Coordinates of C-alpha atoms in Angstrom, one line a residue:
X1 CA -0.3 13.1 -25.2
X2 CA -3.6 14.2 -27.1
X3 CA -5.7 17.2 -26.0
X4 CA -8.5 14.8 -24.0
X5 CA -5.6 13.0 -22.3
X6 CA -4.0 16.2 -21.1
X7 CA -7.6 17.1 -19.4
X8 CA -7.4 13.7 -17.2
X9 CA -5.9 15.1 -13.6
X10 CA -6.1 11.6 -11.7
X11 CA -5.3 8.1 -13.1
X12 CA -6.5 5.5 -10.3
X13 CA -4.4 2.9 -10.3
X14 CA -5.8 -0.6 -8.5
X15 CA -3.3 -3.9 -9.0
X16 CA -6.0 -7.3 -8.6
X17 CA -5.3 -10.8 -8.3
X18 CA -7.8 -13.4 -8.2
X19 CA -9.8 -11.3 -6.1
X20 CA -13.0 -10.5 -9.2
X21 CA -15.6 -10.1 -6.2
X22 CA -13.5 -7.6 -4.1
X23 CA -12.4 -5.7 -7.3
X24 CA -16.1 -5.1 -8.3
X25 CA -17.0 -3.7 -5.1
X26 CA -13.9 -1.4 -5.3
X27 CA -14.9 0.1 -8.6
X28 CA -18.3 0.7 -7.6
X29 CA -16.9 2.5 -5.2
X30 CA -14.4 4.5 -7.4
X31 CA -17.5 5.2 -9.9
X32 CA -18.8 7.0 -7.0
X33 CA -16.3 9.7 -6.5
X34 CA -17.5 12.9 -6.5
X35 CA -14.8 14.2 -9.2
X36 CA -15.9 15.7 -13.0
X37 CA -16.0 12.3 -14.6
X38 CA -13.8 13.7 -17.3
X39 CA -11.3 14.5 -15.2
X40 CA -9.7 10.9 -13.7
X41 CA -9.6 7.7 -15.1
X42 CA -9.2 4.4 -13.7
X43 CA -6.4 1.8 -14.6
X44 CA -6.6 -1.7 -13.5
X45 CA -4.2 -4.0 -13.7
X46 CA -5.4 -7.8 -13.9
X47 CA -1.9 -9.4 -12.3
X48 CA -1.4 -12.7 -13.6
X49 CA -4.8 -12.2 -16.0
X50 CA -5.8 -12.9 -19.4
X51 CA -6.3 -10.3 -22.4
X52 CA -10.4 -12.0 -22.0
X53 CA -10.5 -11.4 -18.2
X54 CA -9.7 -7.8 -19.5
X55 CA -11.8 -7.4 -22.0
X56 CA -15.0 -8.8 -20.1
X57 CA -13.8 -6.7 -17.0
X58 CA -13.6 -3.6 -19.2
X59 CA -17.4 -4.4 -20.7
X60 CA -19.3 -5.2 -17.6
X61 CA -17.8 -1.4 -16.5
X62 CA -18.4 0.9 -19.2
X63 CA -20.1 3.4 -17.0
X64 CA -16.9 4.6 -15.9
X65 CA -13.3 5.6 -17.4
X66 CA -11.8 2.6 -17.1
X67 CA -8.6 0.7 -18.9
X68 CA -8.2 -2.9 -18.3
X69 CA -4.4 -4.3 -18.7
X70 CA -3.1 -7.6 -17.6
X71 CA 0.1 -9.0 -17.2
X72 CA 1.9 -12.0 -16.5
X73 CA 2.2 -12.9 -13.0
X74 CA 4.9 -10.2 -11.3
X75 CA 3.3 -9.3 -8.0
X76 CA 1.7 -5.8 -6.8
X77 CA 4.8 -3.4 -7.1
X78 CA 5.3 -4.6 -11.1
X79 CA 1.9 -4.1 -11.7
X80 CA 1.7 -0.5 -9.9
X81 CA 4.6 0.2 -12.2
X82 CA 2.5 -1.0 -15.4
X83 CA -0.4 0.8 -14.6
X84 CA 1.2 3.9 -14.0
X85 CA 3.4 3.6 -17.4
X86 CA 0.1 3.4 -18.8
X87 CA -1.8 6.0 -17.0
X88 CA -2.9 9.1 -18.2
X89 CA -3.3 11.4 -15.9
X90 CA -0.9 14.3 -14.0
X91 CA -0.8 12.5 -11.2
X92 CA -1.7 9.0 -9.9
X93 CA -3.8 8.0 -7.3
X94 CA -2.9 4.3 -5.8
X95 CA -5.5 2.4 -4.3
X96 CA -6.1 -2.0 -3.8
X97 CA -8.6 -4.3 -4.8
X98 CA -10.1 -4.4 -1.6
X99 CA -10.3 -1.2 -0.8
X100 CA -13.2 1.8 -1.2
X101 CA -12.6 5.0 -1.5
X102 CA -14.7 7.6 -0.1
X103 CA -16.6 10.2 -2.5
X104 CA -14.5 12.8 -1.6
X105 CA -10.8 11.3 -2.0
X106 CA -9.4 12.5 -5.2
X107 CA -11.1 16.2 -4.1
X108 CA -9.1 15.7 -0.6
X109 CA -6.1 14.0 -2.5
X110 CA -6.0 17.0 -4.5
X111 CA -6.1 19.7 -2.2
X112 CA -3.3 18.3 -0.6
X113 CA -1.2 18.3 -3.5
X114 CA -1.9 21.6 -4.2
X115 CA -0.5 23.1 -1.1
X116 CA 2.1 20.7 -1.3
X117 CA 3.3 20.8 -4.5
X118 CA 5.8 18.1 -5.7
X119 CA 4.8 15.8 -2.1
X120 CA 3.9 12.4 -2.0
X121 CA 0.6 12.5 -0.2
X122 CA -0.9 9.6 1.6
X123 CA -4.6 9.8 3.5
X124 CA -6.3 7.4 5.8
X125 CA -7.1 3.9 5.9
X126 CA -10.2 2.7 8.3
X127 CA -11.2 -0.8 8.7
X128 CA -14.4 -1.8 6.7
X129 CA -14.4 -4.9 9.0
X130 CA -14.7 -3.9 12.8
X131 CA -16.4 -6.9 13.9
X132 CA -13.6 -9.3 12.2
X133 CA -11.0 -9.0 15.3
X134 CA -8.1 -10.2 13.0
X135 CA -8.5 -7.4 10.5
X136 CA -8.9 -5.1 13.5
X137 CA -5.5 -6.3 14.7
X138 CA -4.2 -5.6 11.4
X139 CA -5.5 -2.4 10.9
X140 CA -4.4 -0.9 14.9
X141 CA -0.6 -2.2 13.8
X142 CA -1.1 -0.2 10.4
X143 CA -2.5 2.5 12.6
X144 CA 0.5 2.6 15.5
X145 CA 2.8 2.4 12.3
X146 CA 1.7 5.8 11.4
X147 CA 1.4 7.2 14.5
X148 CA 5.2 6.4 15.1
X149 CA 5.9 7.9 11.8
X150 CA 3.4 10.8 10.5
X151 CA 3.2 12.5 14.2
X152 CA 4.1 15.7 11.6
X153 CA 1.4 15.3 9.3
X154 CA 3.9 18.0 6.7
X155 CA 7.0 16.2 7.5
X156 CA 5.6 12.0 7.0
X157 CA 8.0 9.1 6.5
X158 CA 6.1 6.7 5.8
X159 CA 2.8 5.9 3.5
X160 CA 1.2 3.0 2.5
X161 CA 0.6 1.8 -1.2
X162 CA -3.6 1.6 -1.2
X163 CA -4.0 5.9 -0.4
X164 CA -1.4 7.2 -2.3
X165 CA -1.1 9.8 -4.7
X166 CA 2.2 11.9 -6.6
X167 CA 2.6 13.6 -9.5
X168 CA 3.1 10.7 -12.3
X169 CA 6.6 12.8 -13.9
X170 CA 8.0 12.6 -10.1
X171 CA 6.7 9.1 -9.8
X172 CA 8.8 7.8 -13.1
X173 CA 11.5 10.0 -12.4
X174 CA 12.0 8.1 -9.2
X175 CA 11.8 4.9 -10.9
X176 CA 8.5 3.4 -9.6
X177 CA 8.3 0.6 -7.2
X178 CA 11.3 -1.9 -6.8
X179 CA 10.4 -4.8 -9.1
X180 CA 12.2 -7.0 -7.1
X181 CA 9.8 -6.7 -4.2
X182 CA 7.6 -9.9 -5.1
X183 CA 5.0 -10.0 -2.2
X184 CA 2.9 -6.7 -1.3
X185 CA 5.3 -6.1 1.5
X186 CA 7.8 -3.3 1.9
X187 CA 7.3 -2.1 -1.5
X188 CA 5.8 1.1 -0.2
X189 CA 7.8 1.4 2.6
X190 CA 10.9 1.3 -0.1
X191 CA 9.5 3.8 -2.3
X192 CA 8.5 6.3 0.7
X193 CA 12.6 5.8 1.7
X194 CA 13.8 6.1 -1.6
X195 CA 11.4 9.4 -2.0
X196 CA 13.2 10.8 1.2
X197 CA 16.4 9.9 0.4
X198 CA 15.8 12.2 -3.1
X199 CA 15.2 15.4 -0.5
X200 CA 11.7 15.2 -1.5
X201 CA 8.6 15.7 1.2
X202 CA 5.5 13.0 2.6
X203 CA 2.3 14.6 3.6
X204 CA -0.1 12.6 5.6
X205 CA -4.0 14.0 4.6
X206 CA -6.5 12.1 6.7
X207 CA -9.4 13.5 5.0
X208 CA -8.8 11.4 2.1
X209 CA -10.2 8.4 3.7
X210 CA -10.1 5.2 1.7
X211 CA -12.0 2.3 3.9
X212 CA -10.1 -1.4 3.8
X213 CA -12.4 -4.6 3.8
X214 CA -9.6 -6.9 4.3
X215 CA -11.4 -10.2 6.1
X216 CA -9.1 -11.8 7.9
X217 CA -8.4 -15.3 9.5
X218 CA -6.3 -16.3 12.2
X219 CA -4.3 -18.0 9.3
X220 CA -4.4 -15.3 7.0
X221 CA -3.7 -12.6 9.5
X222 CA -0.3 -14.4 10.3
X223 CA 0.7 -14.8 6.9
X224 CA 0.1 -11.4 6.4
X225 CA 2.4 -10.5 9.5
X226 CA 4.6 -13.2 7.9
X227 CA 5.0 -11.8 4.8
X228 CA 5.4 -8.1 6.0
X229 CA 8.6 -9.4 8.2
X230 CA 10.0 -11.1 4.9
X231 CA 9.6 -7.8 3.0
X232 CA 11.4 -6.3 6.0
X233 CA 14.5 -8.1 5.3
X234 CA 14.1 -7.2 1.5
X235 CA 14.0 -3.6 2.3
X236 CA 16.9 -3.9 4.9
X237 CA 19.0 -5.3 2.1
X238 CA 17.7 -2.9 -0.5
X239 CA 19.0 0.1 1.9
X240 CA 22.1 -1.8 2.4
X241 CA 22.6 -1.6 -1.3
X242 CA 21.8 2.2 -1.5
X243 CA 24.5 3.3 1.1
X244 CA 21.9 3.8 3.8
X245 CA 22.5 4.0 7.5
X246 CA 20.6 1.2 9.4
X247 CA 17.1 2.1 11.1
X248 CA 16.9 1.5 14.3
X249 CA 13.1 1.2 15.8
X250 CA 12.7 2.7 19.7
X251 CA 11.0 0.4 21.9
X252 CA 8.8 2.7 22.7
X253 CA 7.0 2.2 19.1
X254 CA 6.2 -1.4 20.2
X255 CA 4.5 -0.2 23.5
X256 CA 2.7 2.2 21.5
X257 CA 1.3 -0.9 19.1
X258 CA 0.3 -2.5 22.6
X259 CA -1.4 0.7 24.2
X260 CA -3.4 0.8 21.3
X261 CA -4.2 -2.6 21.0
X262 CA -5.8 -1.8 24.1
X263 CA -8.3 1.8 24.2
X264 CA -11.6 0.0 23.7
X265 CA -14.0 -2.9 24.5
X266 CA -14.3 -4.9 27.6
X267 CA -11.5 -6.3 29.6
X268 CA -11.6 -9.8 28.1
X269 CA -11.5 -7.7 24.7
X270 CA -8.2 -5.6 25.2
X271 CA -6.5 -8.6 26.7
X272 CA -7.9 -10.5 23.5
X273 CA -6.6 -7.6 21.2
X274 CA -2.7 -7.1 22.7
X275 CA -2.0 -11.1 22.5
X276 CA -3.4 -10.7 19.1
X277 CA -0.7 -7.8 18.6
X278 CA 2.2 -9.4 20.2
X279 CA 1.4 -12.8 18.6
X280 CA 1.1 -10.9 15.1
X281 CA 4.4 -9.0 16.2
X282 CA 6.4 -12.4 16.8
X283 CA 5.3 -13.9 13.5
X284 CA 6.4 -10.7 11.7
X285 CA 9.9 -11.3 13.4
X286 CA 9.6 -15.1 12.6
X287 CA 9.5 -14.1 8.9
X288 CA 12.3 -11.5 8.8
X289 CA 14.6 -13.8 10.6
X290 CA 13.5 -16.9 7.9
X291 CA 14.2 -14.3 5.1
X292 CA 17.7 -13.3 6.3
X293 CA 18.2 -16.8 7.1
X294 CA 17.4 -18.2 3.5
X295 CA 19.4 -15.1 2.0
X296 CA 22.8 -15.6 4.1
X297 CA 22.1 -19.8 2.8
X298 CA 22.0 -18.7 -0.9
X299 CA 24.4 -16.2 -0.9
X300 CA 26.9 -19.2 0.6
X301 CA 25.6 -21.3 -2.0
X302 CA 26.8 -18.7 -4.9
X303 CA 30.1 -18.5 -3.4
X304 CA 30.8 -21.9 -3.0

């Protein structure tokens, strides 16, 4: 590491697919942080992208600090991992395509990881979308999900993977994200375990506030919730494989998820917004019973 690189405190690290308009709207956002410009840098990684895509990517934003990769096709968790390898800076700052973080994220990010030093520090997600009641429902599970498990904002267990932020020699020394998580679901949710398993600390800091524009269907909310119950399985198996004890869930985390499904709007609207939340609930299940499903098939298969 050269003298300028060792000046770069925060490497902001957003993973894209196919998403060009999102991403653009996410860096105009990063170029807005209010951080010394000479002190962060921002790594994109074009997943499933061409060495053209990057260059022309890198060109049309050469107002800001900004490294272009790509890489085959791999999924999110790879491409965190490439970024990062690449990345520059002391620590790393994890964001998505879709996202926008406020001006004062890397500042709050920071501060946090100063009176925490060595944590993994995750801040706060609010939906860009409030009118779209799909990514609304997706945004009150994410928000029950840390309610059940940040109630100690010093003492987290789990953060997700688009307001994140470590120290980038903790980060490798952990080994990254699994690369064997292919969809974005449960990547983070492995990493935040594995981090706890090392004896290590989460911190939840909800004045770094990164806003999600995630617009939703029906269609795409349930694949979502699909998805996120197939990476459930993955990461059941992947603590299996670590020794782990199993986690057991209280019930009182799905009424929770319901209650809060439920705290605003008109009557017709909270009804709407818990069948939205139990529906998304039984396709999550749906998918982790097809995943465990498929795996018990090819693991008979292999012994035959």
């Amino acid at each position: 590491m050269d003298a300028a690189d060792s000046e770069i405190h925060f490497s902001v690290v957003i993973p894209t697919r196919d998403r060009p308009a999102q991403l653009t709207a996410a860096l105009e956002a990063v170029a807005e942080l209010e951080y010394p410009p000479e002190r962060w840098e921002a790594v994109v990684v074009l997943d499933g992208g061409s060495s053209e895509e990057a260059e022309g990517l890198q060109r049309r934003h050469a107002d800001i600090p900004l490294r272009v990769i790509a890489q085959p096709p791999a999924g999110p968790a790879v491409a965190r991992n490439t970024g990062a390898a690449r990345a520059r800076g002391k620590f790393l700052a994890f964001t998505d395509d879709d996202c926008a973080p406020s001006k004062g994220w890397l500042s709050a990010l920071e501060e946090s990881l100063n009176e925490a030093p060595g944590a993994l520090v995750g801040g706060m997600t609010v939906n860009g979308l409030p009118d779209n009641r799909y990514s609304d429902a997706s945004q009150r599970i994410i928000d029950a999900v840390y309610r059940h498990y940040n109630g100690d904002s010093r003492s987290a267990t789990f953060l997700t993977t688009n307001n994140l932020a470590v120290a980038a020699q903790r980060y490798h020394e952990l080994g990254g994200f699994d690369p064997s998580f292919p969809l974005a679901a449960a990547e983070d949710r492995d990493f935040c375990d594995r981090w706890n398993g090392a004896g290590r600390s989460l911190v939840y800091a909800p004045d770094a506030v990164v806003t999600h524009f995630h617009r939703m269907t029906l269609k795409t909310l349930a694949r979502q919730q699909y998805n996120y119950g197939r990476g459930a399985s993955h990461y059941r198996r992947a603590r299996r494989r670590r020794g782990s004890p199993r986690e057991h869930v209280s019930p009182s985390f799905y009424a929770d998820m319901v209650r809060a499904a439920v705290t605003v709007g008109s009557a017709r609207q909270r009804i709407a917004n818990a069948v939205l939340v139990l529906a998304a609930q039984t396709v999550y299940a749906t998918g982790y019973l097809s995943e465990e499903a498929q795996t018990r098939l090819l693991e008979r298969r292999r012994r035959a």
